[in-house]
XYZ file of C-alpha atoms in Angstrom:
777
model
C 275.725 97.897 127.303
C 274.543 97.120 130.853
C 276.610 96.052 133.830
C 276.002 92.629 135.272
C 273.645 92.723 138.202
C 276.459 91.752 140.634
C 278.857 94.366 139.308
C 276.281 97.127 139.454
C 275.276 96.205 143.021
C 278.885 96.183 144.211
C 279.485 99.666 142.870
C 276.118 100.957 144.117
C 276.684 99.609 147.662
C 280.139 101.146 147.923
C 278.891 104.511 146.668
C 275.953 104.415 149.077
C 278.221 103.624 152.032
C 280.429 106.583 151.208
C 277.455 108.928 150.862
C 275.924 107.966 154.204
C 279.278 107.961 155.965
C 279.745 111.535 154.966
C 276.157 112.440 155.836
C 276.821 111.289 159.396
C 279.278 114.183 159.713
C 276.931 116.686 158.087
C 275.292 119.437 160.133
C 271.993 119.077 158.226
C 271.539 115.597 156.820
C 267.869 116.292 155.943
C 268.691 118.941 153.357
C 268.384 117.608 149.798
C 271.017 120.114 148.689
C 273.396 118.570 151.209
C 272.842 115.182 149.583
C 273.639 116.745 146.229
C 276.681 118.590 147.584
C 278.037 115.413 149.161
C 278.002 113.676 145.806
C 281.317 115.401 145.143
C 283.109 113.380 147.841
C 282.421 109.982 146.219
C 285.598 108.130 145.310
C 285.396 105.295 142.818
C 286.081 101.924 144.476
C 288.173 99.063 143.263
C 291.120 99.149 140.914
C 291.485 102.511 139.157
C 290.323 102.740 135.564
C 292.528 105.056 133.546
C 290.391 107.349 131.444
C 291.073 107.285 127.705
C 291.854 110.336 125.628
C 288.733 112.358 124.873
C 287.352 111.780 121.367
C 287.462 114.650 118.935
C 284.251 116.647 118.926
C 282.663 119.804 117.531
C 282.243 121.474 120.909
C 279.295 121.718 123.280
C 276.761 122.219 120.465
C 278.068 119.373 118.348
C 276.420 116.363 120.004
C 272.835 116.863 118.822
C 271.187 113.695 117.510
C 274.328 111.652 118.158
C 274.695 108.408 120.096
C 277.178 108.608 122.989
C 278.318 107.024 126.224
C 279.859 109.254 128.880
C 282.497 108.810 131.521
C 283.249 111.065 134.475
C 286.302 111.682 136.628
C 286.753 113.826 139.666
C 288.745 117.023 139.141
C 292.484 116.368 138.941
C 291.971 112.612 138.662
C 292.461 110.086 135.861
C 290.343 107.407 137.560
C 287.087 107.143 135.614
C 283.818 105.265 135.361
C 281.135 105.225 132.689
C 277.470 105.934 133.335
C 275.368 102.747 133.328
C 271.748 101.780 133.836
C 270.854 99.539 136.740
C 269.616 96.070 135.880
C 266.173 97.017 137.203
C 266.161 99.916 134.774
C 265.184 102.522 137.339
C 268.458 104.254 138.127
C 271.815 105.281 136.696
C 275.214 105.308 138.303
C 278.854 105.784 137.360
C 279.581 102.115 137.795
C 280.716 100.777 134.416
C 284.443 100.081 134.208
C 284.624 100.078 130.438
C 282.956 101.588 127.414
C 281.438 98.281 126.325
C 279.222 98.074 129.425
C 278.273 101.767 129.485
C 274.811 103.050 128.671
C 274.276 104.516 125.209
C 272.370 107.813 125.116
C 270.775 109.621 122.197
C 271.573 113.270 122.880
C 268.526 115.349 121.974
C 269.182 119.092 122.058
C 266.608 121.136 123.990
C 268.501 124.415 123.506
C 271.982 125.482 122.500
C 274.421 123.427 124.557
C 271.563 121.759 126.444
C 270.485 118.141 126.070
C 268.107 115.406 127.013
C 269.831 112.041 127.505
C 267.523 109.387 126.040
C 268.462 105.744 126.405
C 267.694 102.713 124.256
C 264.787 101.712 126.505
C 263.196 105.150 125.908
C 264.026 106.517 129.348
C 265.513 109.884 130.298
C 268.403 110.638 132.615
C 267.007 112.815 135.419
C 268.121 113.969 138.854
C 266.180 114.533 142.062
C 266.932 114.134 145.753
C 266.474 110.393 145.246
C 269.403 110.272 142.845
C 270.039 109.793 139.147
C 266.899 108.181 137.799
C 265.641 106.664 134.562
C 262.119 107.893 133.788
C 259.988 107.246 130.735
C 257.573 110.196 131.034
C 258.508 113.834 131.542
C 256.479 116.549 133.186
C 256.550 120.085 131.753
C 255.450 123.615 132.538
C 252.344 123.087 130.400
C 251.330 119.812 132.036
C 252.128 120.945 135.566
C 250.430 124.338 135.252
C 253.576 125.902 136.712
C 255.122 128.372 134.238
C 258.410 128.264 136.177
C 258.745 124.478 136.004
C 262.042 123.230 134.538
C 262.373 119.620 133.509
C 264.785 117.555 135.629
C 265.855 115.856 132.381
C 267.711 118.857 130.911
C 271.496 119.043 131.206
C 273.667 121.983 130.128
C 277.019 121.057 128.561
C 279.969 123.445 128.932
C 283.737 123.033 128.635
C 285.164 121.840 131.948
C 287.168 124.528 133.790
C 289.493 121.700 134.898
C 290.035 120.236 131.420
C 289.116 122.284 128.320
C 289.178 119.124 126.173
C 286.329 117.688 128.253
C 283.039 118.944 129.637
C 281.005 119.811 132.719
C 277.286 119.002 132.953
C 274.968 121.333 134.834
C 271.538 120.150 135.891
C 269.326 122.922 134.528
C 266.518 122.569 137.078
C 268.712 122.797 140.184
C 271.898 124.462 138.966
C 273.934 121.590 140.387
C 276.770 119.765 138.637
C 277.033 116.133 137.617
C 279.477 114.359 139.910
C 280.484 110.767 140.732
C 277.583 110.257 143.150
C 274.909 112.265 141.334
C 274.764 116.053 141.505
C 276.699 118.498 143.650
C 275.969 122.171 144.249
C 279.681 122.846 144.694
C 281.322 123.933 141.422
C 284.666 122.669 142.688
C 283.234 119.151 142.854
C 281.868 119.085 139.329
C 282.893 115.960 137.460
C 284.909 116.053 134.261
C 282.983 114.386 131.432
C 283.825 113.085 127.979
C 281.429 111.782 125.322
C 282.279 108.659 123.303
C 280.489 107.820 120.022
C 278.758 104.424 120.277
C 276.003 102.432 118.623
C 272.731 101.101 119.967
C 270.676 104.244 120.500
C 266.958 104.782 120.079
C 266.276 108.154 118.371
C 264.189 110.635 120.305
C 260.579 110.943 119.008
C 260.254 113.399 116.131
C 258.220 113.947 112.976
C 259.753 113.004 109.651
C 260.650 115.635 107.065
C 259.615 113.557 104.041
C 262.018 115.474 101.847
C 265.617 115.076 100.727
C 268.132 117.434 99.222
C 269.973 120.581 100.185
C 268.962 124.157 99.453
C 271.407 125.454 96.866
C 269.477 127.889 94.693
C 269.436 131.284 96.356
C 269.411 133.756 93.438
C 268.018 134.350 89.984
C 270.425 134.791 87.099
C 270.182 138.585 87.465
C 271.420 138.354 91.075
C 268.088 138.964 92.779
C 267.148 136.710 95.663
C 265.249 133.509 94.902
C 262.500 132.679 97.359
C 258.948 133.123 98.562
C 257.743 135.378 101.373
C 254.849 134.456 103.620
C 254.099 138.008 104.660
C 251.480 137.166 107.282
C 252.088 134.336 109.724
C 251.248 133.459 113.346
C 253.625 130.775 114.523
C 252.905 131.239 118.250
C 249.121 131.477 118.458
C 249.304 128.952 121.296
C 250.672 131.787 123.430
C 248.484 134.649 122.238
C 245.128 132.857 122.493
C 245.733 131.030 125.768
C 243.770 127.757 126.008
C 241.803 128.710 122.907
C 244.561 127.396 120.639
C 246.372 124.068 120.897
C 249.815 122.984 119.806
C 253.243 124.634 119.861
C 255.662 125.110 116.953
C 258.369 123.523 119.102
C 258.935 122.341 122.648
C 262.192 121.905 124.529
C 261.106 118.365 125.422
C 260.112 117.407 121.886
C 257.135 116.689 119.684
C 255.227 114.692 122.307
C 254.939 117.883 124.343
C 254.556 120.297 121.425
C 251.757 118.404 119.669
C 250.170 116.178 122.281
C 246.481 115.396 122.791
C 244.398 118.584 123.015
C 242.003 117.020 125.537
C 243.512 118.988 128.491
C 242.368 122.278 126.930
C 239.705 121.325 124.362
C 238.074 118.631 126.471
C 236.484 115.332 125.514
C 235.492 115.354 121.828
C 236.887 118.889 121.605
C 233.701 120.252 123.165
C 235.481 122.882 125.277
C 236.924 124.427 122.122
C 234.063 126.920 121.903
C 235.859 129.418 119.677
C 236.666 126.698 117.173
C 233.188 125.231 117.369
C 231.473 128.516 116.512
C 233.946 129.632 113.835
C 234.757 126.376 111.995
C 231.661 125.669 109.962
C 229.101 126.418 112.676
C 227.086 129.631 112.664
C 229.128 132.400 114.258
C 225.980 134.488 114.724
C 224.050 131.796 116.612
C 223.789 133.935 119.738
C 221.481 131.602 121.603
C 223.698 128.598 120.933
C 226.790 130.537 121.951
C 225.248 131.721 125.232
C 224.081 128.204 126.081
C 227.501 126.756 125.290
C 229.213 129.337 127.514
C 226.766 128.552 130.317
C 227.410 124.812 129.968
C 231.140 125.392 129.411
C 231.117 123.101 126.396
C 229.712 122.787 122.885
C 226.351 121.021 122.589
C 227.745 118.050 120.653
C 230.844 116.430 119.211
C 233.389 118.908 117.874
C 236.597 117.104 116.921
C 238.855 114.202 117.837
C 241.608 115.345 120.165
C 244.502 112.893 119.805
C 247.809 114.393 118.711
C 251.211 112.783 118.293
C 251.647 110.096 117.045
C 248.155 109.366 115.628
C 246.803 112.835 114.686
C 243.469 111.396 113.576
C 241.790 114.804 113.056
C 244.289 117.646 113.376
C 246.173 119.489 112.038
C 243.648 120.336 109.352
C 244.347 123.864 108.118
C 241.233 124.285 105.941
C 238.827 122.959 108.570
C 240.120 123.241 112.164
C 241.411 126.716 112.968
C 242.367 126.242 116.618
C 245.247 123.781 116.154
C 248.896 124.320 115.282
C 249.797 124.277 111.582
C 253.378 125.581 111.810
C 255.446 123.073 113.744
C 259.122 123.730 113.048
C 259.588 120.565 110.988
C 256.692 121.631 108.763
C 258.304 125.047 108.327
C 261.534 123.282 107.441
C 259.799 121.305 104.693
C 258.240 124.529 103.346
C 261.681 126.155 103.386
C 263.045 123.310 101.274
C 260.201 124.006 98.834
C 261.153 127.678 98.415
C 259.839 129.564 101.476
C 262.736 131.876 102.340
C 261.100 134.671 104.330
C 258.362 134.682 106.969
C 256.812 137.615 108.799
C 255.992 136.250 112.240
C 253.246 138.413 113.722
C 252.888 138.054 117.472
C 249.132 137.856 117.952
C 246.897 137.929 121.010
C 243.197 138.261 121.743
C 242.021 138.996 125.261
C 238.391 138.026 124.676
C 239.172 134.601 123.185
C 241.676 133.920 125.951
C 239.272 134.936 128.739
C 236.388 132.954 127.268
C 238.427 129.781 126.932
C 240.030 130.236 130.371
C 236.557 130.446 131.885
C 235.538 127.264 130.082
C 238.616 125.598 131.608
C 237.431 126.510 135.130
C 240.808 128.124 135.693
C 240.652 131.784 134.650
C 243.612 132.719 136.843
C 246.039 130.364 135.076
C 246.100 132.652 132.017
C 246.908 136.354 132.222
C 245.112 137.079 128.901
C 246.914 140.396 128.504
C 247.573 141.123 124.846
C 250.948 142.797 125.282
C 252.272 140.204 127.709
C 251.267 137.598 125.154
C 252.980 139.578 122.398
C 256.222 139.858 124.344
C 256.139 136.164 125.261
C 255.627 135.290 121.586
C 258.576 137.425 120.525
C 260.853 135.836 123.109
C 259.554 132.404 122.103
C 260.530 133.127 118.490
C 264.117 133.724 119.576
C 263.942 130.546 121.678
C 262.725 128.630 118.614
C 265.620 130.048 116.598
C 268.020 128.725 119.255
C 266.224 125.370 119.342
C 266.505 124.918 115.576
C 270.140 126.052 115.691
C 270.735 123.463 118.417
C 269.338 120.695 116.208
C 271.684 121.810 113.433
C 274.818 121.957 115.583
C 275.278 125.506 116.830
C 274.425 129.235 116.654
C 273.438 130.385 113.179
C 273.461 126.880 111.697
C 269.700 126.328 111.602
C 267.451 127.250 108.702
C 265.319 129.648 110.824
C 267.048 133.011 111.434
C 265.477 136.147 112.932
C 266.528 139.324 111.109
C 266.198 142.993 112.044
C 267.572 144.774 108.955
C 267.128 144.355 105.196
C 270.853 143.650 104.921
C 270.556 140.780 107.413
C 267.590 139.406 105.493
C 269.555 139.468 102.246
C 272.515 137.747 103.873
C 270.419 135.012 105.470
C 268.501 134.208 102.281
C 271.698 134.302 100.202
C 273.079 131.656 102.585
C 270.109 129.447 101.729
C 268.236 129.983 105.008
C 264.887 131.450 106.039
C 264.773 135.078 107.163
C 262.209 135.643 109.938
C 260.888 139.163 110.456
C 259.030 140.063 113.660
C 255.700 141.890 113.682
C 252.706 142.565 115.944
C 249.016 142.124 115.153
C 246.784 142.688 118.164
C 243.891 144.931 119.099
C 245.045 146.220 122.476
C 248.359 147.461 121.116
C 250.597 148.909 123.840
C 247.599 148.565 126.236
C 246.076 151.590 124.514
C 242.294 151.191 124.688
C 239.557 153.379 123.266
C 238.180 153.646 126.800
C 239.639 155.188 129.936
C 239.776 153.189 133.164
C 241.926 153.409 136.268
C 243.781 150.132 135.641
C 245.082 151.168 132.206
C 248.152 153.250 131.372
C 247.652 156.765 130.061
C 248.017 156.364 126.332
C 249.872 159.583 125.553
C 252.839 160.353 123.319
C 255.375 159.486 126.005
C 253.798 156.072 126.607
C 253.510 155.259 122.895
C 257.102 156.336 122.198
C 258.403 154.235 125.088
C 256.449 151.146 124.055
C 257.377 151.480 120.380
C 261.058 151.843 121.299
C 260.825 148.791 123.586
C 259.406 146.526 120.912
C 261.693 147.921 118.238
C 264.600 147.009 120.512
C 263.122 143.490 120.779
C 263.349 143.248 116.988
C 259.839 144.204 115.839
C 259.866 145.842 112.421
C 256.255 145.348 111.218
C 253.140 146.647 112.945
C 249.363 146.732 112.640
C 248.232 149.912 114.439
C 244.817 148.301 114.935
C 243.268 144.852 114.597
C 239.710 143.638 115.241
C 238.669 145.802 118.172
C 238.591 149.529 118.844
C 241.795 150.804 120.420
C 243.465 154.103 121.251
C 244.797 154.510 117.724
C 241.772 153.717 115.587
C 238.348 152.210 115.475
C 238.498 148.446 114.911
C 238.565 147.022 111.403
C 234.755 146.733 111.216
C 234.617 142.944 110.936
C 231.026 141.763 111.345
C 229.436 138.764 113.023
C 230.742 137.512 116.329
C 233.523 140.130 116.240
C 230.885 142.812 116.879
C 229.994 141.106 120.153
C 233.651 140.531 121.020
C 234.435 144.214 120.412
C 231.649 145.169 122.827
C 233.121 142.814 125.447
C 236.649 144.115 124.912
C 235.831 147.814 125.127
C 232.521 148.151 126.932
C 231.356 150.375 124.074
C 228.563 149.663 121.625
C 229.282 149.451 117.908
C 229.414 152.766 116.139
C 228.521 151.955 112.532
C 227.044 154.652 110.297
C 225.878 154.830 106.685
C 227.968 157.865 105.736
C 230.452 155.716 103.838
C 231.430 157.676 100.742
C 235.151 157.345 101.473
C 238.308 157.022 99.388
C 239.292 153.710 100.947
C 238.742 149.970 100.483
C 236.208 148.095 102.582
C 237.929 144.766 103.150
C 236.287 144.252 106.551
C 234.426 147.505 107.062
C 231.321 147.202 104.903
C 227.937 145.609 104.423
C 225.224 144.735 106.934
C 225.583 144.887 110.710
C 224.937 141.456 112.256
C 224.100 142.602 115.802
C 221.844 145.538 115.106
C 220.865 145.999 118.755
C 224.491 146.522 119.726
C 224.927 149.346 117.213
C 224.517 152.628 119.112
C 226.774 155.164 117.395
C 228.566 157.534 119.751
C 229.641 161.052 118.944
C 232.872 160.978 120.928
C 235.184 158.060 120.235
C 237.550 158.179 123.216
C 236.238 158.237 126.768
C 234.871 156.088 129.575
C 233.130 152.838 128.540
C 229.383 152.865 128.097
C 229.054 149.576 129.996
C 231.161 147.745 132.556
C 232.364 144.460 131.065
C 235.108 143.842 133.626
C 233.293 140.766 135.007
C 233.493 138.904 131.706
C 236.723 137.206 132.734
C 235.220 135.716 135.890
C 231.686 135.056 134.643
C 230.881 135.755 130.973
C 227.179 134.942 131.328
C 226.727 137.299 134.291
C 228.484 140.050 132.329
C 226.390 139.514 129.173
C 222.899 138.904 130.628
C 221.944 142.621 130.788
C 222.529 142.877 127.037
C 220.802 139.728 125.828
C 217.864 141.605 124.297
C 220.235 143.870 122.360
C 222.225 140.870 121.168
C 219.080 139.097 119.939
C 217.859 141.980 117.800
C 218.138 141.393 114.078
C 220.728 142.687 111.628
C 220.865 146.113 109.976
C 220.881 145.725 106.209
C 222.701 148.018 103.806
C 226.249 149.345 103.633
C 227.494 150.375 107.050
C 230.985 151.497 108.057
C 232.799 152.561 111.183
C 231.821 156.070 112.210
C 235.249 156.843 113.647
C 238.733 156.648 112.227
C 242.333 157.393 113.101
C 242.820 159.172 116.438
C 245.461 161.864 117.046
C 247.525 159.227 118.828
C 247.079 156.963 115.822
C 248.573 159.642 113.596
C 251.399 160.075 116.091
C 252.086 156.324 116.022
C 252.270 156.314 112.225
C 254.737 159.193 112.335
C 256.952 157.430 114.851
C 256.850 154.188 112.873
C 257.957 156.004 109.744
C 260.890 157.619 111.584
C 262.053 154.133 112.579
C 261.665 152.782 109.044
C 259.058 150.253 110.173
C 256.622 148.510 107.846
C 253.027 149.709 108.173
C 250.320 147.031 107.850
C 247.168 148.576 106.354
C 244.495 145.927 106.026
C 242.885 146.184 109.472
C 242.209 149.892 109.193
C 238.486 150.645 108.851
C 237.586 152.879 105.939
C 237.966 156.228 107.691
C 241.302 155.252 109.214
C 242.569 153.817 105.946
C 241.729 157.004 104.077
C 243.650 159.202 106.535
C 246.573 156.777 106.932
C 247.014 156.539 103.183
C 247.051 160.348 102.951
C 249.866 160.462 105.516
C 251.845 157.773 103.714
C 251.407 159.488 100.346
C 252.531 162.843 101.755
C 255.727 161.148 102.942
C 256.246 158.857 99.900
C 256.309 155.973 102.381
C 255.567 152.356 101.434
C 253.067 150.101 103.190
C 251.735 146.571 102.823
C 248.342 144.884 102.620
C 248.852 141.309 103.766
C 245.169 140.416 103.665
C 245.281 141.004 99.922
C 244.302 144.681 99.608
C 246.321 146.818 97.201
C 243.889 149.764 96.950
C 243.525 149.436 93.185
C 247.282 149.404 92.799
C 247.894 152.542 94.850
C 249.817 150.531 97.465
C 252.168 149.450 94.671
C 252.565 153.048 93.573
C 254.131 153.840 96.956
C 256.581 150.968 96.612
C 254.516 148.664 98.792
C 253.234 145.106 98.449
C 250.160 142.991 98.949
C 249.595 139.246 98.711
C 247.603 136.851 96.585
C 246.947 133.141 96.132
C 247.117 130.346 93.618
C 243.834 129.105 92.164
C 242.854 125.864 93.831
C 240.605 124.480 91.097
C 242.109 123.677 87.726
C 240.472 124.651 84.455
C 240.113 121.455 82.367
C 240.384 123.535 79.201
C 243.747 124.891 80.310
C 242.710 128.479 79.615
C 242.827 129.614 83.256
C 246.356 129.505 84.656
C 246.467 128.624 88.409
C 249.088 131.372 88.801
C 247.006 133.951 86.924
C 246.640 136.320 89.889
C 250.408 136.443 90.400
C 250.874 137.130 86.698
C 248.230 139.894 86.736
C 249.600 141.494 89.906
C 253.161 141.454 88.542
C 252.016 143.190 85.350
C 250.141 145.816 87.366
C 253.142 146.461 89.601
C 255.503 146.769 86.632
C 253.184 149.274 84.952
C 253.334 151.367 88.145
C 257.121 151.287 88.149
C 257.529 148.751 90.941
C 259.330 145.460 91.340
C 257.112 142.733 89.797
C 256.714 140.399 92.760
C 253.917 139.283 95.055
C 254.017 136.727 97.842
C 251.713 134.660 99.975
C 250.076 135.805 103.190
C 248.572 132.582 104.492
C 247.596 133.907 107.937
C 247.969 130.349 109.255
C 247.022 129.958 112.928
C 245.050 133.194 112.559
C 241.544 131.721 112.125
C 241.739 132.492 108.412
C 241.453 128.958 107.042
C 243.776 127.500 104.411
C 243.604 126.343 100.772
C 241.291 123.351 100.503
C 241.487 120.137 98.472
C 240.680 119.655 94.765
C 239.454 116.086 95.195
C 237.222 114.208 97.594
C 234.137 115.069 99.622
C 235.523 118.414 100.819
C 236.476 119.729 97.388
C 234.770 122.916 96.223
C 235.513 122.741 92.515
C 232.681 123.171 90.003
C 234.408 121.181 87.258
C 235.899 117.670 87.324
C 239.541 117.737 88.375
C 242.507 115.859 86.914
C 246.233 115.482 87.577
C 246.478 114.942 91.331
C 249.829 115.413 93.053
C 251.907 112.227 92.887
C 255.189 111.300 94.522
C 258.033 111.812 94.406
C 258.329 115.244 92.839
C 261.038 117.916 92.783
C 260.956 121.518 93.938
C 260.841 124.382 91.455
C 264.497 125.041 92.251
C 265.320 121.400 91.545
C 267.379 121.047 94.732
C 264.868 119.066 96.838
C 262.701 115.999 96.325
C 259.493 115.378 98.253
C 257.814 112.137 99.249
C 254.300 111.730 100.616
C 254.130 113.571 103.949
C 253.397 111.770 107.196
C 252.271 112.863 110.643
C 253.593 110.160 112.911
C 251.314 107.220 112.103
C 249.077 109.254 109.773
C 249.740 109.596 106.046
C 248.547 112.864 104.539
C 246.802 113.190 101.196
C 247.101 116.734 99.907
C 244.701 115.948 97.082
C 241.778 115.198 99.412
C 242.820 117.094 102.561
C 244.278 120.302 101.168
C 246.810 122.560 102.855
C 246.864 120.688 106.163
C 249.908 122.588 107.451
C 252.653 124.887 106.157
C 254.808 121.877 105.279
C 252.549 121.154 102.319
C 253.678 124.324 100.547
C 255.678 122.185 98.066
C 252.463 120.296 97.213
C 250.533 123.557 96.762
C 253.093 124.771 94.230
C 253.415 121.389 92.534
C 249.635 121.291 92.166
C 249.726 124.638 90.344
C 252.443 123.319 88.058
C 250.257 120.304 87.248
C 247.503 122.767 86.347
C 249.665 124.524 83.774
C 251.713 127.092 85.758
C 255.232 127.262 84.341
C 258.339 128.353 86.195
C 258.084 131.684 84.379
C 254.459 132.051 85.539
C 255.578 131.433 89.129
C 258.492 133.852 88.949
C 256.615 136.754 90.634
C 256.010 134.433 93.596
C 259.617 133.284 93.803
C 260.810 136.899 93.573
C 258.568 137.934 96.467
C 261.259 137.760 99.178
C 263.344 140.138 97.061
C 260.295 142.366 96.600
C 259.548 142.488 100.329
C 263.136 143.417 101.166
C 263.093 146.198 98.553
C 259.964 147.610 100.196
C 261.686 147.421 103.582
C 264.778 149.147 102.196
C 262.654 152.007 100.904
C 260.913 152.306 104.276
C 264.262 152.611 106.046
C 265.557 155.113 103.509
C 262.431 157.269 103.767
C 262.506 156.930 107.550
C 265.984 158.381 107.666
C 264.853 161.375 105.577
C 261.714 161.936 107.679
C 263.748 161.814 110.898
C 266.126 164.473 109.568
C 263.197 166.731 108.704
C 261.976 166.834 112.318
């Protein structure tokens, strides 16, 4: 579909002459915008070519993944030309006189109504002051280090104001309009474009789905929703953890940019991935090794291979490498086809991890490392991902991934066979409310908390952890031991405050057992107040900030049962009250024991449900309030067949039913949250005590029977669930199939597949109780 060399040159020369003739009359011929503006005055040379009728189309969002050629006329003209590639392959021009010699483009959506034009030689249509160019490699905000960078390859398609049956293309980076000679900044000179279906395209790079079928089963016979909830997910950890986490769940420019080589952030052999090195199988209490690695700005030896798309030789690897993306949108799509119909996307951030990894990158100023900025960016990115997936599917609301803000919306989305996505927050420095008081922090009073809660509720947040790992203005941190003790000291400037007065009516999921850093445990009487130590220099120089406390850090552990000496603050109680008025879902599992005890009292007094998405149900008392928890399938099969892989779901469902609740329990994988993932049953990394049989084989069908799965691939890499485990969320169908091979029947799995219904019922009760509580004020 290329012009002959002579034909292209004739058209190019005539266009160039017209451009420069006009520039001679321009008052500022050096201005690139003038060059762009003058593109509108180009008149096609030679005999006129009458434009054909525009082909039927589905509107501006209907061209995704199609193969098209495009022609362009000036406003109020029927004389047209088609866009063609120069014989040298380096430039485009409107020089083709017929469709047969036009360039074919694969239109890859980057957002709703926005496209990349990708030609058969794997080049993109771009614009700069040098003209319309064909380039094979795109820069991005991530690669350039400029957060405001917009790719010159993105083009926005809108109906033409001069001809509603045709279109106008806007260059997203400059705001100019495609015109006969390139791009003009004058809207009146915008060309009128039509798209013509053709053959001969090269598809844009993308990962395969390795599944066929169409989601049709949406309900059980009794009318309840059919589908699984993943009640604890972190899709955008690449935002919240800065350079500490690699890989995005989507990228406007495609998989090559979303899941590229992690060398730029993790370094050669992954040795700059310090957080991953010291949490993935290496001792997370090796203080000396950690200090030396920080000083050297790299791990002492090989960590992991870094290559991403298309080879992926080491990552993703959910059970083994925690600092790499496991929830790319195509993997979520495969999980959705296997029954995942609801996901709680918790925006997560961690200032200490971000600052540490930014320092290792020798560029601490490139990352703001503010928890709440990261949270807000993650929320907005979730909406952007929803638009991106909609764009791939052909328009607003057509994609499988739909953000919901009410139980009714969730029911509607799942009943339509899509995935309902609920927004939450899990971060320590919630609303910038710290346990310490410094001049650069907001005053964490009732007015501030109410304003922040209203802001994030307006953004769509409906689920909230009042506290996470570190002390904040609402509660002491969750009491997690090991390296988290040191990180909490860095975050707050306060020493640990563990005590042995632990006879409390509360679970000890994180808050119990020995203290790893005994020298950092110096219990304080007053929880809120100025920091004991100044850790503000950690961002610029972690070693300088930590040196005064090396002796404390090297002291041994404190054995016995220790727990946080402080609990819920008055502002923490206020936050819970405000959340209940809004009908929000309270996440319980990061409360330390004292906070949990008081929070549960408040919830009980108000008959208000809550959830434990790290698996805590408080001996069933969470269920008694109408709440939920989460559990898992057994990974190792019992050769005798006596131990059902779904036994915990069966047991939980029975317990819930006995307490008068809805018998359902979902997953809470915590993927991308440094929580690991289910491992393999076979191979060197298996952790099964008994010989295993019945590996997953292909193809197999979903529980619903409406999808069939083939062996999953990652570009050039073929995955083996049997020996690699739950590599990413897209292997959810394999996880369930594996349980079925171990003896779990559809009836045994019913509590799992009713879990989306169960979660929505909990949410409905929260909203109903919230309305009552608000009226009582």
